[in-house]
PDB file of C-alpha atoms in Angstrom:
ATOM      1  CA  MET A 833       1.281 -17.661 -21.432  1.00  0.00           C
ATOM      2  CA  ALA A 834      -1.964 -18.725 -23.007  1.00  0.00           C
ATOM      3  CA  ASP A 835      -2.114 -21.760 -25.245  1.00  0.00           C
ATOM      4  CA  VAL A 836      -3.664 -19.758 -28.061  1.00  0.00           C
ATOM      5  CA  GLU A 837      -1.586 -17.216 -29.949  1.00  0.00           C
ATOM      6  CA  GLU A 838      -2.354 -15.269 -33.106  1.00  0.00           C
ATOM      7  CA  LEU A 839      -0.594 -12.577 -35.095  1.00  0.00           C
ATOM      8  CA  LEU A 840      -2.727  -9.722 -36.395  1.00  0.00           C
ATOM      9  CA  ASP A 841      -1.378  -6.552 -37.984  1.00  0.00           C
ATOM     10  CA  GLY A 842       2.093  -7.271 -36.614  1.00  0.00           C
ATOM     11  CA  VAL A 843       0.993  -7.495 -32.969  1.00  0.00           C
ATOM     12  CA  PRO A 844       1.259 -10.947 -31.343  1.00  0.00           C
ATOM     13  CA  VAL A 845      -1.852 -11.735 -29.367  1.00  0.00           C
ATOM     14  CA  ARG A 846      -1.933 -14.013 -26.360  1.00  0.00           C
ATOM     15  CA  LEU A 847      -5.409 -15.199 -25.523  1.00  0.00           C
ATOM     16  CA  GLU A 848      -6.612 -17.067 -22.510  1.00  0.00           C
ATOM     17  CA  SER A 849      -7.041 -20.696 -23.514  1.00  0.00           C
ATOM     18  CA  ALA A 850     -10.247 -22.628 -22.959  1.00  0.00           C
ATOM     19  CA  ARG A 851      -8.309 -24.860 -20.537  1.00  0.00           C
ATOM     20  CA  VAL A 852      -7.333 -21.884 -18.344  1.00  0.00           C
ATOM     21  CA  VAL A 853     -10.845 -20.487 -18.281  1.00  0.00           C
ATOM     22  CA  ARG A 854     -12.368 -23.901 -17.565  1.00  0.00           C
ATOM     23  CA  ALA A 855      -9.935 -24.420 -14.680  1.00  0.00           C
ATOM     24  CA  ARG A 856     -10.916 -21.072 -13.228  1.00  0.00           C
ATOM     25  CA  GLY A 857     -14.572 -22.025 -13.538  1.00  0.00           C
ATOM     26  CA  GLU A 858     -13.991 -25.349 -11.779  1.00  0.00           C
ATOM     27  CA  ARG A 859     -12.320 -23.628  -8.827  1.00  0.00           C
ATOM     28  CA  ARG A 860     -15.182 -21.155  -8.612  1.00  0.00           C
ATOM     29  CA  ARG A 861     -17.814 -23.884  -8.735  1.00  0.00           C
ATOM     30  CA  ALA A 862     -16.067 -25.833  -5.991  1.00  0.00           C
ATOM     31  CA  ARG A 863     -16.442 -22.838  -3.686  1.00  0.00           C
ATOM     32  CA  ARG A 864     -20.082 -22.266  -4.546  1.00  0.00           C
ATOM     33  CA  ARG A 865     -21.539 -25.775  -4.178  1.00  0.00           C
ATOM     34  CA  THR A 866     -24.096 -24.681  -1.612  1.00  0.00           C
ATOM     35  CA  GLY A 867     -27.232 -25.181  -3.648  1.00  0.00           C
ATOM     36  CA  VAL A 868     -26.979 -21.740  -5.218  1.00  0.00           C
ATOM     37  CA  ALA A 869     -27.148 -21.660  -8.979  1.00  0.00           C
ATOM     38  CA  VAL A 870     -23.727 -21.161 -10.485  1.00  0.00           C
ATOM     39  CA  VAL A 871     -23.086 -19.040 -13.525  1.00  0.00           C
ATOM     40  CA  ALA A 872     -20.902 -21.168 -15.760  1.00  0.00           C
ATOM     41  CA  VAL A 873     -17.829 -19.541 -17.236  1.00  0.00           C
ATOM     42  CA  SER A 874     -17.660 -20.067 -20.957  1.00  0.00           C
ATOM     43  CA  ALA A 875     -14.377 -20.496 -22.786  1.00  0.00           C
ATOM     44  CA  ALA A 876     -12.718 -17.256 -23.795  1.00  0.00           C
ATOM     45  CA  THR A 877     -13.931 -16.125 -27.179  1.00  0.00           C
ATOM     46  CA  ALA A 878     -11.314 -16.546 -29.865  1.00  0.00           C
ATOM     47  CA  VAL A 879     -10.898 -12.853 -30.511  1.00  0.00           C
ATOM     48  CA  GLY A 880      -7.744 -11.169 -31.686  1.00  0.00           C
ATOM     49  CA  LEU A 881      -6.091  -7.831 -31.067  1.00  0.00           C
ATOM     50  CA  GLY A 882      -5.757  -5.416 -33.904  1.00  0.00           C
ATOM     51  CA  VAL A 883      -3.958  -2.070 -33.641  1.00  0.00           C
ATOM     52  CA  TRP A 884      -5.072   1.407 -32.651  1.00  0.00           C
ATOM     53  CA  THR A 885      -2.807   4.434 -32.674  1.00  0.00           C
ATOM     54  CA  GLN A 886      -4.428   6.248 -29.750  1.00  0.00           C
ATOM     55  CA  LEU A 887      -7.733   6.717 -27.980  1.00  0.00           C
ATOM     56  CA  SER A 888      -8.933  10.178 -28.908  1.00  0.00           C
ATOM     57  CA  GLY A 889      -9.199  12.518 -25.934  1.00  0.00           C
ATOM     58  CA  ASP A 890      -7.618  10.017 -23.564  1.00  0.00           C
ATOM     59  CA  GLN A 891      -3.981  11.093 -23.473  1.00  0.00           C
ATOM     60  CA  ASP A 892      -3.885  11.432 -19.675  1.00  0.00           C
ATOM     61  CA  GLY A 893      -5.216   7.950 -18.983  1.00  0.00           C
ATOM     62  CA  SER A 894      -8.700   9.079 -17.990  1.00  0.00           C
ATOM     63  CA  ARG A 895     -11.482   6.575 -18.110  1.00  0.00           C
ATOM     64  CA  VAL A 896     -13.437   6.498 -21.335  1.00  0.00           C
ATOM     65  CA  ALA A 897     -17.038   7.599 -20.969  1.00  0.00           C
ATOM     66  CA  ALA A 898     -19.712   5.001 -21.755  1.00  0.00           C
ATOM     67  CA  GLN A 899     -20.828   6.874 -24.866  1.00  0.00           C
ATOM     68  CA  GLY A 900     -20.323   6.347 -28.572  1.00  0.00           C
ATOM     69  CA  PRO A 901     -18.790   3.246 -30.165  1.00  0.00           C
ATOM     70  CA  ASN A 902     -16.623   0.819 -28.237  1.00  0.00           C
ATOM     71  CA  PRO A 903     -13.072   2.281 -28.266  1.00  0.00           C
ATOM     72  CA  PHE A 904     -11.528  -1.144 -27.623  1.00  0.00           C
ATOM     73  CA  THR A 905     -12.820  -2.882 -30.760  1.00  0.00           C
ATOM     74  CA  ASP A 906     -13.020  -2.100 -34.437  1.00  0.00           C
ATOM     75  CA  SER A 907     -16.176  -2.214 -36.554  1.00  0.00           C
ATOM     76  CA  ARG A 908     -15.905  -6.016 -36.727  1.00  0.00           C
ATOM     77  CA  GLY A 909     -15.780  -6.359 -32.948  1.00  0.00           C
ATOM     78  CA  VAL A 910     -12.069  -7.287 -32.952  1.00  0.00           C
ATOM     79  CA  MET A 911     -10.215  -6.148 -29.833  1.00  0.00           C
ATOM     80  CA  GLN A 912      -7.694  -3.406 -30.516  1.00  0.00           C
ATOM     81  CA  ALA A 913      -4.164  -3.081 -29.116  1.00  0.00           C
ATOM     82  CA  PRO A 914      -1.911  -0.022 -29.311  1.00  0.00           C
ATOM     83  CA  ASP A 915       0.810   0.431 -31.867  1.00  0.00           C
ATOM     84  CA  PRO A 916       4.171   0.505 -29.996  1.00  0.00           C
ATOM     85  CA  SER A 917       4.783   4.114 -31.038  1.00  0.00           C
ATOM     86  CA  SER A 918       1.670   5.243 -29.120  1.00  0.00           C
ATOM     87  CA  LEU A 919       2.778   3.813 -25.763  1.00  0.00           C
ATOM     88  CA  PRO A 920       3.861   6.226 -22.991  1.00  0.00           C
ATOM     89  CA  MET A 921       7.491   7.461 -23.099  1.00  0.00           C
ATOM     90  CA  ASN A 922       8.079   5.987 -26.551  1.00  0.00           C
ATOM     91  CA  GLY A 923      10.448   8.855 -27.339  1.00  0.00           C
ATOM     92  CA  SER A 924      12.936   7.608 -24.753  1.00  0.00           C
ATOM     93  CA  LEU A 925      12.061   3.923 -24.398  1.00  0.00           C
ATOM     94  CA  HIS A 926      11.543   3.102 -28.097  1.00  0.00           C
ATOM     95  CA  TRP A 927       8.906   0.395 -27.697  1.00  0.00           C
ATOM     96  CA  THR A 928       8.746  -2.605 -30.019  1.00  0.00           C
ATOM     97  CA  VAL A 929       6.468  -5.644 -30.054  1.00  0.00           C
ATOM     98  CA  ASP A 930       7.747  -8.448 -27.826  1.00  0.00           C
ATOM     99  CA  GLU A 931       7.087 -11.733 -29.608  1.00  0.00           C
ATOM    100  CA  LYS A 932       8.816 -14.004 -27.077  1.00  0.00           C
ATOM    101  CA  SER A 933       7.877 -12.957 -23.552  1.00  0.00           C
ATOM    102  CA  SER A 934       5.032 -14.573 -21.697  1.00  0.00           C
ATOM    103  CA  SER A 935       2.819 -12.938 -19.113  1.00  0.00           C
ATOM    104  CA  SER A 936       0.519 -13.869 -16.247  1.00  0.00           C
ATOM    105  CA  ASN A 937      -2.682 -12.108 -17.162  1.00  0.00           C
ATOM    106  CA  GLN A 938      -5.241 -12.754 -14.473  1.00  0.00           C
ATOM    107  CA  LEU A 939      -6.818  -9.763 -12.745  1.00  0.00           C
ATOM    108  CA  PRO A 940      -6.276  -8.115 -10.348  1.00  0.00           C
ATOM    109  CA  ARG A 941      -2.568  -8.984 -10.748  1.00  0.00           C
ATOM    110  CA  MET A 942      -0.613  -5.947 -11.878  1.00  0.00           C
ATOM    111  CA  GLY A 943       2.960  -5.264 -12.980  1.00  0.00           C
ATOM    112  CA  LEU A 944       5.297  -7.507 -14.961  1.00  0.00           C
ATOM    113  CA  GLY A 945       7.857  -9.920 -13.577  1.00  0.00           C
ATOM    114  CA  ASN A 946       6.252 -10.128 -10.142  1.00  0.00           C
ATOM    115  CA  VAL A 947       7.070  -6.528  -9.205  1.00  0.00           C
ATOM    116  CA  CYS A 948       3.720  -6.436  -7.378  1.00  0.00           C
ATOM    117  CA  PRO A 949       3.831  -9.863  -5.681  1.00  0.00           C
ATOM    118  CA  SER A 950       0.626  -9.407  -3.686  1.00  0.00           C
ATOM    119  CA  TRP A 951      -2.768  -8.381  -4.931  1.00  0.00           C
ATOM    120  CA  ARG A 952      -6.175  -7.621  -3.482  1.00  0.00           C
ATOM    121  CA  GLY A 953      -9.265  -9.622  -4.318  1.00  0.00           C
ATOM    122  CA  ASP A 954      -9.952 -13.100  -5.665  1.00  0.00           C
ATOM    123  CA  GLU A 955      -8.582 -13.635  -9.169  1.00  0.00           C
ATOM    124  CA  ASP A 956     -11.022 -16.513  -9.713  1.00  0.00           C
ATOM    125  CA  SER A 957     -14.141 -14.515  -8.871  1.00  0.00           C
ATOM    126  CA  LEU A 958     -14.283 -12.434 -12.059  1.00  0.00           C
ATOM    127  CA  HIS A 959     -15.981 -13.500 -15.313  1.00  0.00           C
ATOM    128  CA  TYR A 960     -14.178 -12.185 -18.380  1.00  0.00           C
ATOM    129  CA  SER A 961     -12.345 -12.845 -21.617  1.00  0.00           C
ATOM    130  CA  MET A 962      -9.115 -11.024 -22.371  1.00  0.00           C
ATOM    131  CA  GLY A 963      -6.536 -10.343 -25.050  1.00  0.00           C
ATOM    132  CA  THR A 964      -2.969  -9.274 -24.265  1.00  0.00           C
ATOM    133  CA  GLY A 965      -0.229  -7.460 -26.164  1.00  0.00           C
ATOM    134  CA  LEU A 966       3.384  -7.389 -24.881  1.00  0.00           C
ATOM    135  CA  TYR A 967       6.135  -4.884 -25.663  1.00  0.00           C
ATOM    136  CA  LYS A 968       9.801  -4.307 -24.843  1.00  0.00           C
ATOM    137  CA  GLY A 969      11.824  -1.113 -24.645  1.00  0.00           C
ATOM    138  CA  LYS A 970      15.247   0.332 -23.929  1.00  0.00           C
ATOM    139  CA  ASP A 971      17.225  -0.819 -20.867  1.00  0.00           C
ATOM    140  CA  GLY A 972      14.897  -3.697 -20.055  1.00  0.00           C
ATOM    141  CA  ALA A 973      11.678  -1.681 -20.086  1.00  0.00           C
ATOM    142  CA  ARG A 974       8.524  -3.757 -20.495  1.00  0.00           C
ATOM    143  CA  ALA A 975       4.926  -2.926 -21.300  1.00  0.00           C
ATOM    144  CA  ARG A 976       1.660  -4.822 -21.453  1.00  0.00           C
ATOM    145  CA  TYR A 977      -1.757  -3.982 -22.839  1.00  0.00           C
ATOM    146  CA  ARG A 978      -4.820  -5.902 -21.714  1.00  0.00           C
ATOM    147  CA  VAL A 979      -8.305  -5.440 -23.095  1.00  0.00           C
ATOM    148  CA  VAL A 980     -10.890  -7.146 -20.904  1.00  0.00           C
ATOM    149  CA  HIS A 981     -14.551  -7.897 -21.598  1.00  0.00           C
ATOM    150  CA  PHE A 982     -16.597  -8.839 -18.544  1.00  0.00           C
ATOM    151  CA  SER A 983     -19.583 -11.135 -18.911  1.00  0.00           C
ATOM    152  CA  GLU A 984     -21.126  -9.809 -15.697  1.00  0.00           C
ATOM    153  CA  ARG A 985     -21.458  -6.029 -15.355  1.00  0.00           C
ATOM    154  CA  ASP A 986     -21.009  -6.054 -11.564  1.00  0.00           C
ATOM    155  CA  ASP A 987     -17.548  -7.540 -12.034  1.00  0.00           C
ATOM    156  CA  VAL A 988     -16.296  -4.299 -13.623  1.00  0.00           C
ATOM    157  CA  GLY A 989     -16.657  -2.366 -10.376  1.00  0.00           C
ATOM    158  CA  THR A 990     -15.109  -5.222  -8.410  1.00  0.00           C
ATOM    159  CA  ALA A 991     -12.134  -5.358 -10.775  1.00  0.00           C
ATOM    160  CA  LEU A 992     -11.587  -1.591 -10.591  1.00  0.00           C
ATOM    161  CA  ARG A 993     -11.607  -1.621  -6.793  1.00  0.00           C
ATOM    162  CA  ASP A 994      -9.241  -4.605  -6.621  1.00  0.00           C
ATOM    163  CA  ILE A 995      -6.868  -3.060  -9.172  1.00  0.00           C
ATOM    164  CA  ASP A 996      -6.862   0.236  -7.270  1.00  0.00           C
ATOM    165  CA  ARG A 997      -5.978  -1.452  -3.980  1.00  0.00           C
ATOM    166  CA  THR A 998      -3.366  -3.688  -5.603  1.00  0.00           C
ATOM    167  CA  LEU A 999      -1.585  -0.739  -7.209  1.00  0.00           C
ATOM    168  CA  ARG A1000      -1.651   1.343  -4.035  1.00  0.00           C
ATOM    169  CA  ASP A1001      -0.250  -1.581  -2.038  1.00  0.00           C
ATOM    170  CA  CYS A1002       2.482  -1.912  -4.674  1.00  0.00           C
ATOM    171  CA  GLY A1003       3.606   1.673  -4.007  1.00  0.00           C
ATOM    172  CA  LEU A1004       1.824   3.573  -6.776  1.00  0.00           C
ATOM    173  CA  SER A1005      -0.176   6.774  -6.372  1.00  0.00           C
ATOM    174  CA  LYS A1006      -3.270   7.762  -8.279  1.00  0.00           C
ATOM    175  CA  ARG A1007      -2.358  10.798 -10.385  1.00  0.00           C
ATOM    176  CA  ALA A1008      -5.661  11.226 -12.230  1.00  0.00           C
ATOM    177  CA  ASP A1009      -8.856   9.322 -12.824  1.00  0.00           C
ATOM    178  CA  GLY A1010      -7.603   5.956 -14.022  1.00  0.00           C
ATOM    179  CA  LEU A1011      -3.888   6.867 -14.069  1.00  0.00           C
ATOM    180  CA  TYR A1012      -1.377   5.519 -11.526  1.00  0.00           C
ATOM    181  CA  SER A1013       2.406   5.825 -11.270  1.00  0.00           C
ATOM    182  CA  GLY A1014       5.252   5.279  -8.831  1.00  0.00           C
ATOM    183  CA  ARG A1015       8.131   3.061  -7.794  1.00  0.00           C
ATOM    184  CA  THR A1016       7.167  -0.532  -7.085  1.00  0.00           C
ATOM    185  CA  GLY A1017       7.971  -2.186  -3.788  1.00  0.00           C
ATOM    186  CA  ASP A1018      11.260  -1.427  -2.071  1.00  0.00           C
ATOM    187  CA  GLY A1019      13.484   0.071  -4.755  1.00  0.00           C
ATOM    188  CA  GLY A1020      11.792  -1.713  -7.631  1.00  0.00           C
ATOM    189  CA  PRO A1021      11.237  -0.361 -11.166  1.00  0.00           C
ATOM    190  CA  MET A1022       8.878   2.483 -11.984  1.00  0.00           C
ATOM    191  CA  LEU A1023       5.395   1.455 -13.083  1.00  0.00           C
ATOM    192  CA  ARG A1024       2.834   3.565 -14.906  1.00  0.00           C
ATOM    193  CA  VAL A1025      -0.683   2.141 -15.280  1.00  0.00           C
ATOM    194  CA  SER A1026      -3.583   3.549 -17.253  1.00  0.00           C
ATOM    195  CA  VAL A1027      -7.026   1.989 -16.690  1.00  0.00           C
ATOM    196  CA  ARG A1028      -9.765   2.916 -19.167  1.00  0.00           C
ATOM    197  CA  GLN A1029     -13.402   1.836 -18.971  1.00  0.00           C
ATOM    198  CA  TRP A1030     -16.226   1.637 -21.506  1.00  0.00           C
ATOM    199  CA  ASN A1031     -19.400  -0.051 -20.242  1.00  0.00           C
ATOM    200  CA  ASP A1032     -18.357  -3.621 -19.345  1.00  0.00           C
ATOM    201  CA  TRP A1033     -14.917  -3.320 -20.968  1.00  0.00           C
ATOM    202  CA  LEU A1034     -11.541  -2.283 -19.544  1.00  0.00           C
ATOM    203  CA  GLY A1035      -8.343  -1.347 -21.352  1.00  0.00           C
ATOM    204  CA  ILE A1036      -5.211  -1.491 -19.183  1.00  0.00           C
ATOM    205  CA  ILE A1037      -1.749  -0.274 -20.203  1.00  0.00           C
ATOM    206  CA  GLU A1038       1.203  -1.031 -17.911  1.00  0.00           C
ATOM    207  CA  THR A1039       4.605   0.488 -18.672  1.00  0.00           C
ATOM    208  CA  GLN A1040       7.507  -0.579 -16.468  1.00  0.00           C
ATOM    209  CA  TYR A1041      10.998   0.900 -16.601  1.00  0.00           C
ATOM    210  CA  ALA A1042      14.098   1.690 -14.512  1.00  0.00           C
ATOM    211  CA  GLN A1043      14.251   4.993 -12.666  1.00  0.00           C
ATOM    212  CA  ARG A1044      16.302   7.566 -14.557  1.00  0.00           C
TER     213      ARG A1044
END
């Protein structure tokens, strides 16, 4: 759980702390001390998550086209998180905001509670700031929303490839462009992941629940 936490519009926001981002930068610099100029990682911007009800035209989890205004921020540039009622399967899982749980946020880690214990790619190689919203549902269901802003455009493609491989290794199948679902591991919970892109931003929704 990040050291910085805010509460905006009823949604608790967990932000990566400057300490976490600095530590990631130090590990990256240690690997790159070969005379090549290193791009320093700045501390995560102190941005919050507001609330959106849904992304218009994106009900199936398709990636957002890089056109029009940023769908992940409001007019002030504040990152937006979904209202619990707009999360997948709300009719049966009855999502509410989870104000107590913590979460390991770093990409390309996916799933909650270590249901996907292995991941593809180097979590310290990506340059980004991120806000996270956590939710809980019926029968132990959990959900997480992450909105990620990359400082280097090339990192978006790297993150998408690493996320894709991580989810496939975890047992999920790609159902549509940016939408994955399936049972995790060997008899683990069901996991549904929607990955949306807009320019150098990603919005990721993970919903995790027991098989019915």
